[in-house]
PDB file of C-alpha atoms and ligand atoms in Angstrom:
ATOM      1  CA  UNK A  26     -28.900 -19.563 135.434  1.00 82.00           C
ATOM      2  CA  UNK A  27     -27.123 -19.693 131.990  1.00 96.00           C
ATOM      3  CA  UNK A  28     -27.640 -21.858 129.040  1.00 97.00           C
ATOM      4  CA  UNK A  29     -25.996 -24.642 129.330  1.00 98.00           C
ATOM      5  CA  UNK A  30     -25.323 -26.139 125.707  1.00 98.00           C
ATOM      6  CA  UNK A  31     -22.934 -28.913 123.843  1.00 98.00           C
ATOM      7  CA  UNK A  32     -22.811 -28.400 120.246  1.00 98.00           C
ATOM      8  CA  UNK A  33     -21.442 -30.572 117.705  1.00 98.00           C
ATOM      9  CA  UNK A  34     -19.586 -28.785 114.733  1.00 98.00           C
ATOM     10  CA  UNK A  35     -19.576 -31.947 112.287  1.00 98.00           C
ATOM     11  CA  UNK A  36     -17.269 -29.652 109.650  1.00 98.00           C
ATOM     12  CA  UNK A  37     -17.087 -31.275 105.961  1.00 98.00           C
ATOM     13  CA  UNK A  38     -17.673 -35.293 107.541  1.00 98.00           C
ATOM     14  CA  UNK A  39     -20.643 -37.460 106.691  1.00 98.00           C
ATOM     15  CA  UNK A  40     -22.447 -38.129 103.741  1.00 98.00           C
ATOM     16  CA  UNK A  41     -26.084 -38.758 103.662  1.00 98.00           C
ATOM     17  CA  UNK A  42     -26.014 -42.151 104.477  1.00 98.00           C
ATOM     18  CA  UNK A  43     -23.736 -41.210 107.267  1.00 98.00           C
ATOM     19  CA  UNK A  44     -25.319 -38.207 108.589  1.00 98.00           C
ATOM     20  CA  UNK A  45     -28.872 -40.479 108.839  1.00 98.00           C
ATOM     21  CA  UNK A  46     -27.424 -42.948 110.579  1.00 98.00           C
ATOM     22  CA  UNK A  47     -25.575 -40.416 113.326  1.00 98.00           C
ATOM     23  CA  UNK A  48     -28.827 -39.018 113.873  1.00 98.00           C
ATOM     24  CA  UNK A  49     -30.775 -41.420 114.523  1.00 97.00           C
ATOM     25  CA  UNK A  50     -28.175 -42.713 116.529  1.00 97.00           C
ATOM     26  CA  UNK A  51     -28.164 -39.747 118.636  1.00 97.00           C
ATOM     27  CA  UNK A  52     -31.772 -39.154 118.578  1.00 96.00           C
ATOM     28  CA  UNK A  53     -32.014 -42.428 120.312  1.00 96.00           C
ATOM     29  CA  UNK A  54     -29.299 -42.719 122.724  1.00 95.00           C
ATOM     30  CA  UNK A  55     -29.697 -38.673 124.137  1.00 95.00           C
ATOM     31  CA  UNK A  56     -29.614 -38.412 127.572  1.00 92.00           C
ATOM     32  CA  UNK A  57     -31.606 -37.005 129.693  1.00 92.00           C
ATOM     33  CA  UNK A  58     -29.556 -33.537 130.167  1.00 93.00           C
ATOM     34  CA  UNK A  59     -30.317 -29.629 131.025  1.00 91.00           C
ATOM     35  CA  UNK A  60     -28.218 -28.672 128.076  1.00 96.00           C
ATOM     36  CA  UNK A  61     -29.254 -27.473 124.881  1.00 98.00           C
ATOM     37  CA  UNK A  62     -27.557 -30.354 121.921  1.00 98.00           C
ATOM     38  CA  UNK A  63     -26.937 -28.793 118.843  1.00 98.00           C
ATOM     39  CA  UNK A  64     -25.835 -30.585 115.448  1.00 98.00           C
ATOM     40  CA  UNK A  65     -24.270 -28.812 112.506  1.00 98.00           C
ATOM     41  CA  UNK A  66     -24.087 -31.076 109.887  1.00 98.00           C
ATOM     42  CA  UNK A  67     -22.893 -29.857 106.109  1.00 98.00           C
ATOM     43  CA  UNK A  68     -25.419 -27.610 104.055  1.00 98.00           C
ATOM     44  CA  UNK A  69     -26.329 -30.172 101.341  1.00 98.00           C
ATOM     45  CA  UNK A  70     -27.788 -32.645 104.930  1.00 98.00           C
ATOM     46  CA  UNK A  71     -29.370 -29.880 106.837  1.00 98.00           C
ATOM     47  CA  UNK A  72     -32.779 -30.285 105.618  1.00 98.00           C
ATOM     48  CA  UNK A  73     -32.458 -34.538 106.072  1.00 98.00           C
ATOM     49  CA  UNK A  74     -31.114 -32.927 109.711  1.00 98.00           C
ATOM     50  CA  UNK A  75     -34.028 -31.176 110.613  1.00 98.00           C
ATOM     51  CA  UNK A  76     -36.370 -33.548 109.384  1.00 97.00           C
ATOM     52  CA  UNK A  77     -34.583 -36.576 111.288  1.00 96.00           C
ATOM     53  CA  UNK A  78     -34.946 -34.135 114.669  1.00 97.00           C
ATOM     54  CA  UNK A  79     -38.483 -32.996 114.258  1.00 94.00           C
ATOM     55  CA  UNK A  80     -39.323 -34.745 117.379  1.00 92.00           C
ATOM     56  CA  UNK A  81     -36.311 -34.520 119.013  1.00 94.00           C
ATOM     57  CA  UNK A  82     -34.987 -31.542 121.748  1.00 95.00           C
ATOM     58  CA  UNK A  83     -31.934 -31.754 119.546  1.00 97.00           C
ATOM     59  CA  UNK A  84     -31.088 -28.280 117.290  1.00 98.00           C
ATOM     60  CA  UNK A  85     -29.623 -27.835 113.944  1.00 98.00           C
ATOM     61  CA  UNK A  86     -27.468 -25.504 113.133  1.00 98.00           C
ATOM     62  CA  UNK A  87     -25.410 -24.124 109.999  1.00 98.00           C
ATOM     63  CA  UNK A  88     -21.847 -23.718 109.994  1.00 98.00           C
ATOM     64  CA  UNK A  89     -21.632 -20.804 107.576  1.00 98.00           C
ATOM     65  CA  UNK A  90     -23.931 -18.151 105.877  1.00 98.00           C
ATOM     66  CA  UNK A  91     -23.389 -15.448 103.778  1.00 98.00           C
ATOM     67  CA  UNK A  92     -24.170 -11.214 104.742  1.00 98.00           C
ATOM     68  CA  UNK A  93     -26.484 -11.252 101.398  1.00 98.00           C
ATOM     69  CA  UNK A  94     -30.227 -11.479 101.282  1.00 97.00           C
ATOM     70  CA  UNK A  95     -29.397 -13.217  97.823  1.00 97.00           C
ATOM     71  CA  UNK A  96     -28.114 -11.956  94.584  1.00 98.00           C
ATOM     72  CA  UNK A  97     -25.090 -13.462  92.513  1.00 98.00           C
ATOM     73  CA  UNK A  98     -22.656 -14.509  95.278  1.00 98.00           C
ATOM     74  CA  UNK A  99     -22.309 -18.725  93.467  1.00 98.00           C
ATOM     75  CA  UNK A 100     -21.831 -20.793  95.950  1.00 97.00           C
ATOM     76  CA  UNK A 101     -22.998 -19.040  98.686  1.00 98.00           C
ATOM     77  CA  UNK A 102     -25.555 -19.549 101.177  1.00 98.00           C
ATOM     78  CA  UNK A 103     -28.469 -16.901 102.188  1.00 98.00           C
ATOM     79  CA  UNK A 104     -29.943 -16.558 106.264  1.00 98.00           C
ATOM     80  CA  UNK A 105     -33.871 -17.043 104.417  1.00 98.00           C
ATOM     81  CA  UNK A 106     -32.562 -20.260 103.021  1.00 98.00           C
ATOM     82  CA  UNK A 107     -31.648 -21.374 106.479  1.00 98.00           C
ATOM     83  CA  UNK A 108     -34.899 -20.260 107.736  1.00 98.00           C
ATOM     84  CA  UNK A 109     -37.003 -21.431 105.112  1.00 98.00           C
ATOM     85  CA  UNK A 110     -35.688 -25.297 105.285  1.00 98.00           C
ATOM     86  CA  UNK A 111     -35.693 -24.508 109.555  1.00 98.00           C
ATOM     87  CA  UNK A 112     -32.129 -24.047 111.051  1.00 98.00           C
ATOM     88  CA  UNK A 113     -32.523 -20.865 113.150  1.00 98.00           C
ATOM     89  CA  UNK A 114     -29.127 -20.971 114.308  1.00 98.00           C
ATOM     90  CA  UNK A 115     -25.862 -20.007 112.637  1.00 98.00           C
ATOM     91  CA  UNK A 116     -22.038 -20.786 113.629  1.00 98.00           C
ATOM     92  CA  UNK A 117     -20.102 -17.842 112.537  1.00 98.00           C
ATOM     93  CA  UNK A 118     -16.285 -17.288 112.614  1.00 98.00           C
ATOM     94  CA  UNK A 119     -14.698 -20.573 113.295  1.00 98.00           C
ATOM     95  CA  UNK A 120     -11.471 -20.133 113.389  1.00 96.00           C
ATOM     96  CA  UNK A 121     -11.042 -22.351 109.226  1.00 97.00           C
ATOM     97  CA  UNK A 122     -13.438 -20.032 108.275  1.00 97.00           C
ATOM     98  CA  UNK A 123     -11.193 -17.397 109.040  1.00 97.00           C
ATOM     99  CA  UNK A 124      -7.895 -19.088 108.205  1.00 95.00           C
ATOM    100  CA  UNK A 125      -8.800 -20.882 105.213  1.00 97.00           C
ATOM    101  CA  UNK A 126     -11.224 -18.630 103.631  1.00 97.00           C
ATOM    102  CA  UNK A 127     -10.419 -15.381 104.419  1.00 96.00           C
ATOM    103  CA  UNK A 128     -12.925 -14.272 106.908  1.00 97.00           C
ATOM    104  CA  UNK A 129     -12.112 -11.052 108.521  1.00 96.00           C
ATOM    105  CA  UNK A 130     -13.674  -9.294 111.796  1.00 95.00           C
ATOM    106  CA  UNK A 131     -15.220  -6.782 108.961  1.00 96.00           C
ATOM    107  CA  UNK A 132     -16.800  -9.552 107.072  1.00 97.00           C
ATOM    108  CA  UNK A 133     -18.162 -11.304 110.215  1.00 98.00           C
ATOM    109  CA  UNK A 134     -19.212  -8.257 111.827  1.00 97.00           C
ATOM    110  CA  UNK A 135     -21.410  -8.292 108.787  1.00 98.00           C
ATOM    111  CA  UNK A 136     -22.780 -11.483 108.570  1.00 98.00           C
ATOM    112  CA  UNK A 137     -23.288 -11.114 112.384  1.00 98.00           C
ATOM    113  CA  UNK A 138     -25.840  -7.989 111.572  1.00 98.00           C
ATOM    114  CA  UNK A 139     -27.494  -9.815 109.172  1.00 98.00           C
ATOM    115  CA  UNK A 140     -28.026 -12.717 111.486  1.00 98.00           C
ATOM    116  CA  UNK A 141     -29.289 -10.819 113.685  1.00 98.00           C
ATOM    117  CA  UNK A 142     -31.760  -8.761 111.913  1.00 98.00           C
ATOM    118  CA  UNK A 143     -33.077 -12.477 110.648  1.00 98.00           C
ATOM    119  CA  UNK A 144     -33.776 -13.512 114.125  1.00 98.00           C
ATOM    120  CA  UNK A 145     -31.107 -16.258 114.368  1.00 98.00           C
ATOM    121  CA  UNK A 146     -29.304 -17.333 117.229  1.00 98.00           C
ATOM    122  CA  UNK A 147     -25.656 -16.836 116.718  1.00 98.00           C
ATOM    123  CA  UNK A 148     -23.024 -18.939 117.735  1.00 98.00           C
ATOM    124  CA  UNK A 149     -20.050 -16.779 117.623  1.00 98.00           C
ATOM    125  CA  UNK A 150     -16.694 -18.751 117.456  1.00 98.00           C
ATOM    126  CA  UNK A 151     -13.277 -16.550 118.291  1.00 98.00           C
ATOM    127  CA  UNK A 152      -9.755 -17.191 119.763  1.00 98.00           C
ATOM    128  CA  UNK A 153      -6.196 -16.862 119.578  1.00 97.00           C
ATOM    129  CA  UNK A 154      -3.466 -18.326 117.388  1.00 94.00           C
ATOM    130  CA  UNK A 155      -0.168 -20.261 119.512  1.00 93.00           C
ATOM    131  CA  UNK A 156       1.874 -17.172 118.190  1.00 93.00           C
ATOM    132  CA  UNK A 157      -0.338 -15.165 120.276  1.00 95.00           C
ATOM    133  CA  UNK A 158      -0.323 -16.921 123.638  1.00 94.00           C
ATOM    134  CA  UNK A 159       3.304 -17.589 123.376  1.00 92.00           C
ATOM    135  CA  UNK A 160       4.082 -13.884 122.740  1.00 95.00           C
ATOM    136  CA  UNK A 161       1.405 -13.354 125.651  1.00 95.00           C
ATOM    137  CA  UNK A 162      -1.379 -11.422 123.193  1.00 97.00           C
ATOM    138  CA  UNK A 163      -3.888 -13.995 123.388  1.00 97.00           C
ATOM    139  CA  UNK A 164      -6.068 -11.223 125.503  1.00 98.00           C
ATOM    140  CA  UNK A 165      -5.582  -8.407 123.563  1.00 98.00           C
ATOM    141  CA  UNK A 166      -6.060 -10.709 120.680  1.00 98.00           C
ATOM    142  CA  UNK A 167      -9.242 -12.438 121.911  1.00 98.00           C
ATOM    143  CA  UNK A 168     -10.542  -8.601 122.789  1.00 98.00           C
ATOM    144  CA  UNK A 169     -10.011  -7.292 119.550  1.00 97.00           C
ATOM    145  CA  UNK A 170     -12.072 -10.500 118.216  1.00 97.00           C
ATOM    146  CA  UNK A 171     -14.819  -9.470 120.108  1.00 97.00           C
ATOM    147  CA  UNK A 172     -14.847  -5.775 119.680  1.00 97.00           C
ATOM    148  CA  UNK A 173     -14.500  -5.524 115.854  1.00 96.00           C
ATOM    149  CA  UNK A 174     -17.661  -7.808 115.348  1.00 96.00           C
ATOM    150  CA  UNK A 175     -19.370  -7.606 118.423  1.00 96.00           C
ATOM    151  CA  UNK A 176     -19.314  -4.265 120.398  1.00 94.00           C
ATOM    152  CA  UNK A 177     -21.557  -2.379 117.769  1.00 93.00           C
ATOM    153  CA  UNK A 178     -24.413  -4.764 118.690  1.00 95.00           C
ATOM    154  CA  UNK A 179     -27.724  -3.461 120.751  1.00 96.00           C
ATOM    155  CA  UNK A 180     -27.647  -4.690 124.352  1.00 96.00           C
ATOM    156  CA  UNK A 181     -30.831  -6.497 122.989  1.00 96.00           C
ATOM    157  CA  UNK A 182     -28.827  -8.155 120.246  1.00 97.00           C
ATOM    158  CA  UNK A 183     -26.992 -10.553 122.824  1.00 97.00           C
ATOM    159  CA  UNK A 184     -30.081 -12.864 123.831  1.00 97.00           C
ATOM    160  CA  UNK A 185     -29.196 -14.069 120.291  1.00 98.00           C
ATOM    161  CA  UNK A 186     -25.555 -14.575 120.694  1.00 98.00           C
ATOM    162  CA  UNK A 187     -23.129 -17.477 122.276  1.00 98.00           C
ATOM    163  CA  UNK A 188     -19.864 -17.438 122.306  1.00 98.00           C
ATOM    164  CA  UNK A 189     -17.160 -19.704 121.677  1.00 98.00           C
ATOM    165  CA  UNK A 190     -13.671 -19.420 122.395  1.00 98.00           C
ATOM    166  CA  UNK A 191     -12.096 -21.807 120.814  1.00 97.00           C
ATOM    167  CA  UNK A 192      -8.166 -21.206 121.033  1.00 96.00           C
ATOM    168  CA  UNK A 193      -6.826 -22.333 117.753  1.00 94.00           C
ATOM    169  CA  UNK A 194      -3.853 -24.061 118.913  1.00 93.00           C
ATOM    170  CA  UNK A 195      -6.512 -26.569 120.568  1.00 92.00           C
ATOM    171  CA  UNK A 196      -8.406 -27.194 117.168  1.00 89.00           C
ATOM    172  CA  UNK A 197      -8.252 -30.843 116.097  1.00 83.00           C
ATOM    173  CA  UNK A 198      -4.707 -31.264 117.654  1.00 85.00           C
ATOM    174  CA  UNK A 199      -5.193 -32.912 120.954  1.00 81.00           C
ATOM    175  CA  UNK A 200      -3.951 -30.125 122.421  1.00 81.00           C
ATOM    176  CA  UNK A 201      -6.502 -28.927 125.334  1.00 86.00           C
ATOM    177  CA  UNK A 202      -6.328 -25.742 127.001  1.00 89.00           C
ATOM    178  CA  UNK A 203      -6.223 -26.531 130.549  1.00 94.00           C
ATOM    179  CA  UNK A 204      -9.586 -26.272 132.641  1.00 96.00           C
ATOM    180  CA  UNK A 205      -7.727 -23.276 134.495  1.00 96.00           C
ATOM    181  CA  UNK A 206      -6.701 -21.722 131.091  1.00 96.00           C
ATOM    182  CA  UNK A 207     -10.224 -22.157 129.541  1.00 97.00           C
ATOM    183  CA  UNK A 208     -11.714 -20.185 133.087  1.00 98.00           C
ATOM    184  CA  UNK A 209      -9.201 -17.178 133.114  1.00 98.00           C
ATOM    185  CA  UNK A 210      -9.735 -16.857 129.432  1.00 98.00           C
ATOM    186  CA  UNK A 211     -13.747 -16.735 129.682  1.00 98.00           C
ATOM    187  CA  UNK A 212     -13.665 -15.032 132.544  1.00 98.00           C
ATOM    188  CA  UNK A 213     -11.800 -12.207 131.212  1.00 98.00           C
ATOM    189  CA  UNK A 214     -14.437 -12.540 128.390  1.00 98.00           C
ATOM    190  CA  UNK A 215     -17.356 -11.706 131.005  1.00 98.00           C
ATOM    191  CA  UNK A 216     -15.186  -8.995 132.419  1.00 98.00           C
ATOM    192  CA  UNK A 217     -14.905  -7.305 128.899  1.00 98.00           C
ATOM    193  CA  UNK A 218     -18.423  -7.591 128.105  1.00 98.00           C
ATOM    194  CA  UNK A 219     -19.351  -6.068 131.094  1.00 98.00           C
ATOM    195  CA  UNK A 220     -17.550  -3.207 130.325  1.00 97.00           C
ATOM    196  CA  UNK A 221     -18.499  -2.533 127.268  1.00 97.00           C
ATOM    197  CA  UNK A 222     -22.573  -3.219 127.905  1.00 97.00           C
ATOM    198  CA  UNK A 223     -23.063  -4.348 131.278  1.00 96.00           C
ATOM    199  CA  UNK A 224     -22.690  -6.648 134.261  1.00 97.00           C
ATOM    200  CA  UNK A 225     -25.584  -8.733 133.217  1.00 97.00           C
ATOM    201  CA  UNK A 226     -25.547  -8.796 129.905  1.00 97.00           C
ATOM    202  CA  UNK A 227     -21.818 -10.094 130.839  1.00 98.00           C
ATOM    203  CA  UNK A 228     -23.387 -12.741 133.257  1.00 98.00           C
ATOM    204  CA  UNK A 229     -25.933 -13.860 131.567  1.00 98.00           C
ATOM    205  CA  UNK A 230     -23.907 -14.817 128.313  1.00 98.00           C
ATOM    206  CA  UNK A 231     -23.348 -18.288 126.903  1.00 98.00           C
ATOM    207  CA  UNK A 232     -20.128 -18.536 126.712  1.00 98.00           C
ATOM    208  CA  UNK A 233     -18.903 -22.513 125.082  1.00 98.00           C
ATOM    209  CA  UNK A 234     -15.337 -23.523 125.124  1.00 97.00           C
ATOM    210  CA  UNK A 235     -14.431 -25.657 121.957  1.00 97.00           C
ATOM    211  CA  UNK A 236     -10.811 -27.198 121.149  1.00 95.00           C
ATOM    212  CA  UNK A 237     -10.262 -31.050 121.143  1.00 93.00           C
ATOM    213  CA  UNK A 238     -12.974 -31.305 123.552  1.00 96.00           C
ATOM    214  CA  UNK A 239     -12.901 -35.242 124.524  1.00 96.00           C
ATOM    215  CA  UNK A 240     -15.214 -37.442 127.160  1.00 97.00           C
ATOM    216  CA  UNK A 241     -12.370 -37.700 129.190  1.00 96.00           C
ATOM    217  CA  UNK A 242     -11.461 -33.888 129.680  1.00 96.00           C
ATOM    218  CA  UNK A 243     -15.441 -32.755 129.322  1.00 97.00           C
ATOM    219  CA  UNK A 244     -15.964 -32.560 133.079  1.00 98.00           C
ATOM    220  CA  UNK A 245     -13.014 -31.105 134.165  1.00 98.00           C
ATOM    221  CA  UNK A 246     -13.679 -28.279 131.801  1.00 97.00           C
ATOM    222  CA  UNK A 247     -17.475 -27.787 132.154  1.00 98.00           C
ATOM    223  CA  UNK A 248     -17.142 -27.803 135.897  1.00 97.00           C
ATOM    224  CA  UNK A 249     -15.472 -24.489 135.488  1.00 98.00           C
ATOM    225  CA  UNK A 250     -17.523 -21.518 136.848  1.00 98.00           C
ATOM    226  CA  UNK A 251     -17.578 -19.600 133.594  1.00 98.00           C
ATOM    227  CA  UNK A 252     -17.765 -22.226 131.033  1.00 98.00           C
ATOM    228  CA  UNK A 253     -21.161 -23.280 130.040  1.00 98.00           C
ATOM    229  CA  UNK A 254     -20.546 -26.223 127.750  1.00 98.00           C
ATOM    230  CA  UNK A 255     -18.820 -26.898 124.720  1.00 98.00           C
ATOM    231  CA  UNK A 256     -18.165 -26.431 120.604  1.00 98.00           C
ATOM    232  CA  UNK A 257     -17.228 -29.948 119.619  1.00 98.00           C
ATOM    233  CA  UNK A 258     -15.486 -30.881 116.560  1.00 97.00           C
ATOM    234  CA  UNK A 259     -13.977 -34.353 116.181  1.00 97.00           C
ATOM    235  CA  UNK A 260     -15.666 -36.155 119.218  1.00 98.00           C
ATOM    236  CA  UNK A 261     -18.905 -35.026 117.711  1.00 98.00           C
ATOM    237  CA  UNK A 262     -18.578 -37.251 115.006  1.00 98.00           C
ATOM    238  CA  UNK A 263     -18.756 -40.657 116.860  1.00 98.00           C
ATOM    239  CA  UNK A 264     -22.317 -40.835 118.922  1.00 98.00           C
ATOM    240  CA  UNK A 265     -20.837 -42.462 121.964  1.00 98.00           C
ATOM    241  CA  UNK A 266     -18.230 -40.068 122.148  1.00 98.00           C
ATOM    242  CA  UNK A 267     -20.824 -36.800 122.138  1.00 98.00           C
ATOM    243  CA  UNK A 268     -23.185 -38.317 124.144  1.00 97.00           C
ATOM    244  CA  UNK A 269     -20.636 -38.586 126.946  1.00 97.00           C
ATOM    245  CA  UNK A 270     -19.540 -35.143 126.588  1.00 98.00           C
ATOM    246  CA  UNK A 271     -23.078 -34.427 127.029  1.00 98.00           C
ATOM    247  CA  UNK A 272     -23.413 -36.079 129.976  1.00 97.00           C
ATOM    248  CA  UNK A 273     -20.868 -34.048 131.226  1.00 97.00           C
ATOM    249  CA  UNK A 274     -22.028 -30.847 131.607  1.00 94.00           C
TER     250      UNK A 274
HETATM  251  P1  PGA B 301     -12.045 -30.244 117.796  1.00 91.09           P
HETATM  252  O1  PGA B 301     -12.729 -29.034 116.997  1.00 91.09           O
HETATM  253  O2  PGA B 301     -12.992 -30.605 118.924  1.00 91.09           O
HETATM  254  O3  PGA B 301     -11.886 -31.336 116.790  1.00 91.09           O
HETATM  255  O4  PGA B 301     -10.756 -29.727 118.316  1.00 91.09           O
HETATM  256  C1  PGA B 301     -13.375 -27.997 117.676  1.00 91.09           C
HETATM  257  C2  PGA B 301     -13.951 -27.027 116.671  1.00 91.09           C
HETATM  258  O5  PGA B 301     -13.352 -26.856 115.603  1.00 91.09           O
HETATM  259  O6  PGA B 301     -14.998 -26.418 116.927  1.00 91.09           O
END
C-alpha cells in the first residue's frame, strides 16, 4: 500500500499573523484521514510552523534549499538549517523555481544529492510546459525531468523521494489535467521507473499530482489507480478548502 499524502505548497502567502492563524485552523479542523498532510509555509514561518504542529500528525516542509552545506551563497538556505529548526522534508523543483529562478535538472540533481545524503524526504516536483503537450513531447519531456536528476540515485535513495507531476499549464490557472490525463501521465511515470530500477521500486513510489487541485475535482483525481494524493497550491491557502481535498483522498 502506498503513501497516500496531500500537501499544501503555501508559495510566498501569509504573514505571521496569517500563517498562525491557518494553522491552528487546520490543526483543529483535520480530519481523521490515512494520508500524510504536509504544510510548506515561507522560510522566515517555518520554525512558528513546526512549533504550532508539535502535537499535531501534520508535517512541515520547505519549499526550497540550497546544494551547500553553508558558505557565502546570501540569501540562501542550507539542508542543517532545515534540520536544526525540524523540517525534514524538502520540495524541490517546482516548476517557478525552475522558470523564475533558473533552476536546471543539473542544479536540482544537486540539491537532490544533498538532500539525500541529509536524510530528508524529498518531494520532487516535475512536468511539462503547454508547448510540450501540444507538440505531443510532454513524455519525452517529463522523462528527461526525471532522468537528469533522478536516475543516478541508489535504489535505496527512493524511500526518500515523492514525486509530483505537476503539468505547468495546470499551475494556478484553473486549468486541470483531466483525471484520465493525470493516470496515463503517472502511469507512464511507474513504467519508466521500473525500467530504470525496478518493478517495485516503481510500485511502491509516491507519486502526487499537483495543478489547480480544487475540492470539487480532488476525488475524481485521487480515485485514479496511480495517483496517490496531491501538491496543492492555491486551495491550500483557505483551511476549508484543504481540508476537503483531504478528505478526498
Ligand atoms: P495550484 O498550484 O494548486 O495553485 O495550481 C499547484 C502548485 O504550484 O504546486
Amino acid at each position: 500500500m502506498r503513501t497516500k499524502i496531500v500537501a499544501g505548497n503555501w508559495k510566498m502567502n501569509k504573514n505571521l499573523e496569517e500563517t498562525e492563524a491557518l494553522l491552528a485552523e487546520l490543526a483543529a479542523k483535520l480530519p481523521d484521514t490515512r494520508a500524510e498532510v504536509v504544510v510548506a509555509p515561507t522560510f522566515v514561518n517555518l520554525s512558528t510552523a513546526v512549533n504550532h504542529l508539535e502535537n499535531s500528525i501534520i508535517q512541515v516542509a520547505a519549499q526550497n534549499m540550497h546544494f551547500a552545506e553553508d558558505g557565502a551563497f546570501t540569501g540562501e538556505i542550507s539542508a542543517d538549517m532545515l534540520l536544526n529548526i525540524g523540517v525534514e522534508t524538502v520540495i524541490l523543483g517546482h516548476s517557478e523555481r525552475r522558470s523564475l529562478f533558473g533552476e536546471d535538472d543539473e542544479l536540482l540533481s544537486k540539491k537532490v544529492k544533498t538532500a539525500l545524503v541529509k536524510d530528508m524526504k524529498i518531494i520532487f516536483c516535475f512536468g511539462e510546459e503547454l508547448e510540450d503537450r501540444k507538440s505531443e513531447n510532454h513524455f519525452a519531456v517529463v522523462e528527461s525531468q526525471l532522468k537528469n536528476a533522478l536516475f543516478g540515485l541508489n535504489k535505496a535513495d527512493w524511500k526518500q523521494i515523492v514525486l509530483a507531476y505537476e503539468p505547468v499549464w495546470a499551475i494556478g490557472t484553473g486549468e486541470t489535467a483531466s483525471p484520465e490525463q493525470a493516470q496515463e501521465m503517472h502511469a507512464f511515470i511507474r513504467k519508466t521507473i521500473a525500467a530504470a530500477f525496478d518493478a517495485k521500486i516503481a510500485d511502491e513510489v509516491t507519486i502526487l499530482y499537483g495543478g489547480s487541485v480544487k475540492p470539487n475535482n480532488a476525488k475524481e483525481i485521487f480515485s485514479k489507480p496511480d495517483v496517490d494524493g496531491g501538491l496543492i497550491g492555491g486551495a491550500s491557502l483557505k483551511c476549508n478548502d484543504f481540508m476537503e481535498i483531504v478528505k478526498a483522498i
